[in-house]
Amino acid sequence: MRTKSYLLGFICIVATTLLIIIFGDQRPDIQSIVTETHKQLKNNIQTFKENLKVAEEKKLTADDKYLNFLGFVPNPRLYPLSVWTNTTLPVIVSYLCDGDIDQGIGLTRNIGHFLPNHTLLLYNLGLRRYDLQMILSYCNSSRCIVMDFDLSDFPSHVNDQHLHAFRPLVIQDALNHAGAVFFIENNLRLSTSNIAPLINKAVGNGKKHGSGIITWRTQHAVTSLTHPRMFNYFRTSDESFLFLPMVESTKLLIYNTEAIHSDVMLPWIQCCLIHDCILPIGK
């Protein structure tokens, strides 16, 4: 019995030794750990320096991966050649965040009543599963589409619901797909189906060329609610905007013409992707 125990112990020792010889020590050595940590720190410091440089120099630049995703490419989709042809334009666009389910249902009913031939795009920016299923029970036709839009793919400040930096991203994504957008906040409601005058003013007619965009002015001057440092990103001064009224950001009719694409949407998107531009710090 004792001999059997010795033999079993000897076999275990031999087996353990063979495993160590075959597989070796799989733990990384201290040098590889230090090298990897140094590499990560170097990358983080480089990113911080680049962001700081953008803030100091006030350059209106954004990462190409974001711009490409939103349609800012060498040969972009532009109105009137690249548009949705299976619906009446413009498409109606809004978004739903967590807690917006009641507003979403109300807007869906409102658009279905007044503009049944126009497609409603509801961008899902974080609805809970139950609320998502609820809105899908109302928005379940070819004229109503719920679009998942992951804000985690963008800089973290874009997800701030108080900042609303995601608003132009939603508008641009819809413009890139459909070509023409009537954006309204989910708490607003239409009171008429006659939007033809707005469309004619935006696209123009045979006698007059349209601007491609319709906005609603407020009673506030641009300089009264705009941080002075934001003007630096646009290479201008606040003196040029002293008596210019701000426009509503809650509703907007816009067509993806070449001028709108490059002169309006691109700088708007770039600013919203730069934290120091959309939310400057200091005076």
Short mmCIF file of C-alpha atoms in Angstrom, two decimals:
data_model
loop_
_atom_site.label_atom_id
_atom_site.label_comp_id
_atom_site.label_asym_id
_atom_site.label_seq_id
_atom_site.Cartn_x
_atom_site.Cartn_y
_atom_site.Cartn_z
CA MET A 1 0.00 0.00 0.00
CA ARG A 2 2.84 2.36 0.90
CA THR A 3 4.63 1.46 -2.34
CA LYS A 4 1.49 2.29 -4.29
CA SER A 5 1.27 5.72 -2.63
CA TYR A 6 4.93 6.46 -3.41
CA LEU A 7 4.36 5.43 -7.03
CA LEU A 8 1.30 7.67 -7.36
CA GLY A 9 3.19 10.63 -5.89
CA PHE A 10 6.11 10.04 -8.23
CA ILE A 11 3.78 10.02 -11.26
CA CYS A 12 2.20 13.33 -10.17
CA ILE A 13 5.61 14.97 -9.77
CA VAL A 14 6.73 13.79 -13.21
CA ALA A 15 3.49 14.95 -14.85
CA THR A 16 3.73 18.39 -13.24
CA THR A 17 7.35 18.74 -14.34
CA LEU A 18 6.46 17.85 -17.94
CA LEU A 19 3.64 20.43 -18.02
CA ILE A 20 6.00 23.15 -16.81
CA ILE A 21 8.62 22.18 -19.39
CA ILE A 22 6.10 22.04 -22.26
CA PHE A 23 4.08 25.17 -21.59
CA GLY A 24 6.61 27.22 -19.67
CA ASP A 25 5.77 30.34 -17.70
CA GLN A 26 2.91 32.11 -19.51
CA ARG A 27 3.04 35.26 -17.37
CA PRO A 28 4.35 38.36 -19.14
CA ASP A 29 7.68 39.57 -17.86
CA ILE A 30 8.02 42.93 -16.14
CA GLN A 31 9.71 44.44 -19.20
CA SER A 32 6.73 43.74 -21.48
CA ILE A 33 4.33 45.20 -18.91
CA VAL A 34 6.39 48.38 -18.60
CA THR A 35 6.69 48.68 -22.38
CA GLU A 36 2.94 48.29 -22.95
CA THR A 37 2.08 50.75 -20.17
CA HIS A 38 4.54 53.28 -21.55
CA LYS A 39 3.00 52.88 -25.02
CA GLN A 40 -0.52 53.50 -23.71
CA LEU A 41 0.58 56.56 -21.74
CA LYS A 42 2.35 57.92 -24.79
CA ASN A 43 -0.79 57.50 -26.93
CA ASN A 44 -2.98 59.15 -24.28
CA ILE A 45 -0.60 62.07 -23.90
CA GLN A 46 -0.44 62.51 -27.68
CA THR A 47 -4.25 62.57 -27.92
CA PHE A 48 -4.43 65.09 -25.09
CA LYS A 49 -1.84 67.30 -26.79
CA GLU A 50 -3.76 67.18 -30.08
CA ASN A 51 -7.02 68.15 -28.36
CA LEU A 52 -5.27 70.94 -26.48
CA LYS A 53 -3.71 72.21 -29.69
CA VAL A 54 -7.12 72.34 -31.38
CA ALA A 55 -8.52 74.29 -28.42
CA GLU A 56 -5.60 76.72 -28.34
CA GLU A 57 -5.50 77.35 -32.08
CA LYS A 58 -9.31 77.33 -32.42
CA LYS A 59 -9.25 75.09 -35.48
CA LEU A 60 -12.61 73.95 -36.75
CA THR A 61 -11.51 70.40 -37.48
CA ALA A 62 -13.00 67.04 -36.56
CA ASP A 63 -11.89 63.44 -36.92
CA ASP A 64 -12.39 62.17 -40.47
CA LYS A 65 -13.99 58.95 -39.22
CA TYR A 66 -16.93 60.95 -37.86
CA LEU A 67 -17.22 63.13 -40.95
CA ASN A 68 -17.05 60.17 -43.34
CA PHE A 69 -19.73 58.35 -41.37
CA LEU A 70 -22.02 61.37 -41.71
CA GLY A 71 -21.52 61.71 -45.45
CA PHE A 72 -18.70 64.23 -45.74
CA VAL A 73 -16.78 62.36 -48.41
CA PRO A 74 -15.15 63.38 -51.72
CA ASN A 75 -18.34 62.60 -53.68
CA PRO A 76 -21.21 63.25 -51.27
CA ARG A 77 -24.88 62.49 -51.79
CA LEU A 78 -26.49 65.83 -52.66
CA TYR A 79 -29.92 67.19 -53.48
CA PRO A 80 -31.53 66.87 -55.99
CA LEU A 81 -29.65 63.93 -57.56
CA SER A 82 -29.32 61.69 -54.49
CA VAL A 83 -32.65 61.62 -52.69
CA TRP A 84 -35.27 59.14 -51.57
CA THR A 85 -37.75 58.61 -54.38
CA ASN A 86 -40.23 56.35 -52.57
CA THR A 87 -41.65 59.10 -50.36
CA THR A 88 -42.75 62.71 -50.47
CA LEU A 89 -39.93 65.06 -49.53
CA PRO A 90 -38.95 66.36 -47.12
CA VAL A 91 -38.88 63.53 -44.61
CA ILE A 92 -39.90 64.54 -41.09
CA VAL A 93 -37.13 63.96 -38.55
CA SER A 94 -37.01 63.91 -34.77
CA TYR A 95 -35.31 61.93 -32.02
CA LEU A 96 -36.26 60.08 -28.84
CA CYS A 97 -34.12 59.84 -25.72
CA ASP A 98 -34.87 57.89 -22.57
CA GLY A 99 -38.14 59.20 -21.17
CA ASP A 100 -39.43 60.64 -24.46
CA ILE A 101 -41.89 57.84 -25.23
CA ASP A 102 -45.05 59.91 -24.66
CA GLN A 103 -43.77 62.71 -26.88
CA GLY A 104 -42.80 60.17 -29.52
CA ILE A 105 -46.28 58.65 -29.61
CA GLY A 106 -47.86 62.08 -29.83
CA LEU A 107 -45.58 63.17 -32.66
CA THR A 108 -46.18 59.93 -34.57
CA ARG A 109 -49.93 60.48 -34.46
CA ASN A 110 -49.56 64.15 -35.36
CA ILE A 111 -47.43 63.55 -38.45
CA GLY A 112 -49.60 60.63 -39.54
CA HIS A 113 -52.62 62.91 -39.43
CA PHE A 114 -51.27 66.04 -41.11
CA LEU A 115 -48.55 64.65 -43.41
CA PRO A 116 -49.51 61.04 -44.21
CA ASN A 117 -47.50 60.99 -47.46
CA HIS A 118 -44.28 62.08 -45.77
CA THR A 119 -42.00 59.63 -43.98
CA LEU A 120 -41.30 60.16 -40.29
CA LEU A 121 -37.82 59.19 -39.10
CA LEU A 122 -37.54 58.80 -35.33
CA TYR A 123 -33.94 58.48 -34.18
CA ASN A 124 -33.59 56.21 -31.17
CA LEU A 125 -30.96 57.79 -28.92
CA GLY A 126 -31.37 55.51 -25.92
CA LEU A 127 -34.94 54.34 -25.43
CA ARG A 128 -35.42 51.54 -22.95
CA ARG A 129 -36.49 48.20 -24.39
CA TYR A 130 -40.11 48.50 -23.25
CA ASP A 131 -40.41 52.06 -24.60
CA LEU A 132 -38.82 50.99 -27.88
CA GLN A 133 -41.39 48.22 -28.29
CA MET A 134 -44.12 50.70 -27.42
CA ILE A 135 -43.10 53.25 -30.07
CA LEU A 136 -42.71 50.47 -32.64
CA SER A 137 -46.35 49.54 -32.09
CA TYR A 138 -47.29 53.04 -33.29
CA CYS A 139 -44.48 53.58 -35.79
CA ASN A 140 -44.83 50.38 -37.80
CA SER A 141 -45.37 51.33 -41.44
CA SER A 142 -43.30 52.32 -44.46
CA ARG A 143 -44.09 55.95 -43.59
CA CYS A 144 -42.71 55.72 -40.06
CA ILE A 145 -39.24 54.37 -39.30
CA VAL A 146 -37.35 54.09 -36.01
CA MET A 147 -33.62 54.58 -36.66
CA ASP A 148 -31.10 53.30 -34.11
CA PHE A 149 -28.31 55.85 -33.71
CA ASP A 150 -25.48 54.97 -31.35
CA LEU A 151 -24.05 58.12 -29.79
CA SER A 152 -21.26 56.13 -28.14
CA ASP A 153 -19.54 56.13 -31.54
CA PHE A 154 -18.95 59.88 -31.13
CA PRO A 155 -17.07 62.01 -28.54
CA SER A 156 -18.57 61.62 -25.06
CA HIS A 157 -19.94 65.18 -24.81
CA VAL A 158 -22.26 64.49 -27.76
CA ASN A 159 -24.35 62.26 -25.49
CA ASP A 160 -25.13 65.14 -23.12
CA GLN A 161 -28.89 65.71 -23.40
CA HIS A 162 -28.60 69.22 -21.98
CA LEU A 163 -26.02 70.22 -24.58
CA HIS A 164 -27.96 68.82 -27.58
CA ALA A 165 -24.77 68.44 -29.62
CA PHE A 166 -26.35 65.34 -31.15
CA ARG A 167 -29.06 67.38 -32.87
CA PRO A 168 -27.03 68.33 -36.00
CA LEU A 169 -25.68 64.77 -36.20
CA VAL A 170 -29.23 63.44 -36.45
CA ILE A 171 -30.14 66.07 -39.04
CA GLN A 172 -27.04 65.39 -41.13
CA ASP A 173 -27.52 61.62 -41.05
CA ALA A 174 -31.08 62.04 -42.30
CA LEU A 175 -29.96 64.55 -44.94
CA ASN A 176 -27.31 62.15 -46.16
CA HIS A 177 -29.92 59.42 -46.60
CA ALA A 178 -33.04 61.25 -47.78
CA GLY A 179 -31.76 64.54 -49.22
CA ALA A 180 -34.36 66.82 -47.62
CA VAL A 181 -35.36 67.11 -43.96
CA PHE A 182 -37.99 68.89 -41.92
CA PHE A 183 -36.61 68.60 -38.40
CA ILE A 184 -38.83 69.24 -35.39
CA GLU A 185 -38.34 68.52 -31.71
CA ASN A 186 -40.46 65.66 -30.42
CA ASN A 187 -42.50 67.98 -28.18
CA LEU A 188 -43.70 70.12 -31.10
CA ARG A 189 -46.83 69.46 -33.17
CA LEU A 190 -47.99 70.52 -36.61
CA SER A 191 -51.26 72.41 -36.87
CA THR A 192 -51.59 72.28 -40.66
CA SER A 193 -50.78 70.04 -43.58
CA ASN A 194 -49.95 72.97 -45.85
CA ILE A 195 -46.16 73.10 -45.82
CA ALA A 196 -45.93 73.80 -49.57
CA PRO A 197 -45.11 77.52 -49.07
CA LEU A 198 -42.15 76.57 -46.90
CA ILE A 199 -40.92 74.04 -49.44
CA ASN A 200 -41.25 76.51 -52.32
CA LYS A 201 -39.32 79.10 -50.37
CA ALA A 202 -36.54 76.63 -49.60
CA VAL A 203 -36.09 75.10 -53.06
CA GLY A 204 -37.23 78.12 -55.07
CA ASN A 205 -39.12 78.17 -58.34
CA GLY A 206 -38.52 79.16 -61.92
CA LYS A 207 -38.23 82.83 -61.05
CA LYS A 208 -36.32 82.70 -57.78
CA HIS A 209 -33.58 80.43 -56.51
CA GLY A 210 -34.17 79.00 -53.04
CA SER A 211 -31.65 79.14 -50.21
CA GLY A 212 -32.07 75.47 -49.36
CA ILE A 213 -32.92 76.23 -45.75
CA ILE A 214 -35.82 77.72 -43.79
CA THR A 215 -35.39 78.81 -40.18
CA TRP A 216 -37.50 80.61 -37.60
CA ARG A 217 -35.95 83.62 -35.90
CA THR A 218 -36.05 84.32 -32.18
CA GLN A 219 -36.14 87.60 -30.29
CA HIS A 220 -32.56 87.17 -29.10
CA ALA A 221 -29.44 88.48 -30.80
CA VAL A 222 -26.77 85.93 -31.66
CA THR A 223 -24.28 87.60 -29.35
CA SER A 224 -26.62 87.48 -26.35
CA LEU A 225 -26.58 83.68 -26.09
CA THR A 226 -23.33 82.73 -27.83
CA HIS A 227 -20.05 82.36 -25.97
CA PRO A 228 -17.50 84.89 -27.31
CA ARG A 229 -14.84 82.20 -27.74
CA MET A 230 -17.04 80.24 -30.14
CA PHE A 231 -16.66 82.97 -32.77
CA ASN A 232 -12.92 82.31 -32.88
CA TYR A 233 -13.52 78.87 -34.38
CA PHE A 234 -15.37 80.48 -37.28
CA ARG A 235 -12.66 83.08 -37.86
CA THR A 236 -14.96 85.99 -37.10
CA SER A 237 -15.84 88.31 -34.22
CA ASP A 238 -19.00 88.87 -32.25
CA GLU A 239 -19.21 92.42 -33.62
CA SER A 240 -20.53 91.02 -36.90
CA PHE A 241 -23.51 89.49 -35.10
CA LEU A 242 -24.57 92.25 -32.72
CA PHE A 243 -27.97 92.82 -34.31
CA LEU A 244 -28.46 89.49 -36.06
CA PRO A 245 -31.29 87.45 -34.49
CA MET A 246 -30.73 83.86 -33.47
CA VAL A 247 -32.84 81.15 -35.08
CA GLU A 248 -34.80 78.35 -33.49
CA SER A 249 -32.91 75.09 -33.15
CA THR A 250 -36.10 73.13 -32.48
CA LYS A 251 -37.39 73.28 -36.05
CA LEU A 252 -35.63 73.49 -39.37
CA LEU A 253 -36.41 72.81 -43.03
CA ILE A 254 -33.25 71.99 -44.94
CA TYR A 255 -32.20 70.54 -48.28
CA ASN A 256 -28.84 68.88 -48.85
CA THR A 257 -27.63 71.14 -51.65
CA GLU A 258 -23.93 71.58 -52.27
CA ALA A 259 -23.89 74.96 -50.53
CA ILE A 260 -25.82 73.70 -47.50
CA HIS A 261 -23.63 70.61 -47.29
CA SER A 262 -20.31 72.48 -47.26
CA ASP A 263 -21.19 75.91 -45.83
CA VAL A 264 -23.82 75.09 -43.21
CA MET A 265 -23.80 71.46 -42.14
CA LEU A 266 -20.05 70.82 -42.24
CA PRO A 267 -19.01 73.68 -39.91
CA TRP A 268 -22.02 72.98 -37.68
CA ILE A 269 -21.05 69.33 -37.36
CA GLN A 270 -17.39 70.16 -36.81
CA CYS A 271 -18.19 72.57 -34.00
CA CYS A 272 -20.49 70.11 -32.27
CA LEU A 273 -17.80 67.43 -32.36
CA ILE A 274 -15.28 69.76 -30.66
CA HIS A 275 -16.05 70.19 -26.98
CA ASP A 276 -14.32 73.57 -26.67
CA CYS A 277 -16.31 74.91 -29.62
CA ILE A 278 -19.79 73.80 -28.61
CA LEU A 279 -19.16 74.47 -24.91
CA PRO A 280 -16.26 76.92 -24.42
CA ILE A 281 -14.84 77.38 -20.94
CA GLY A 282 -13.98 80.75 -19.45
CA LYS A 283 -14.58 84.25 -20.73
#
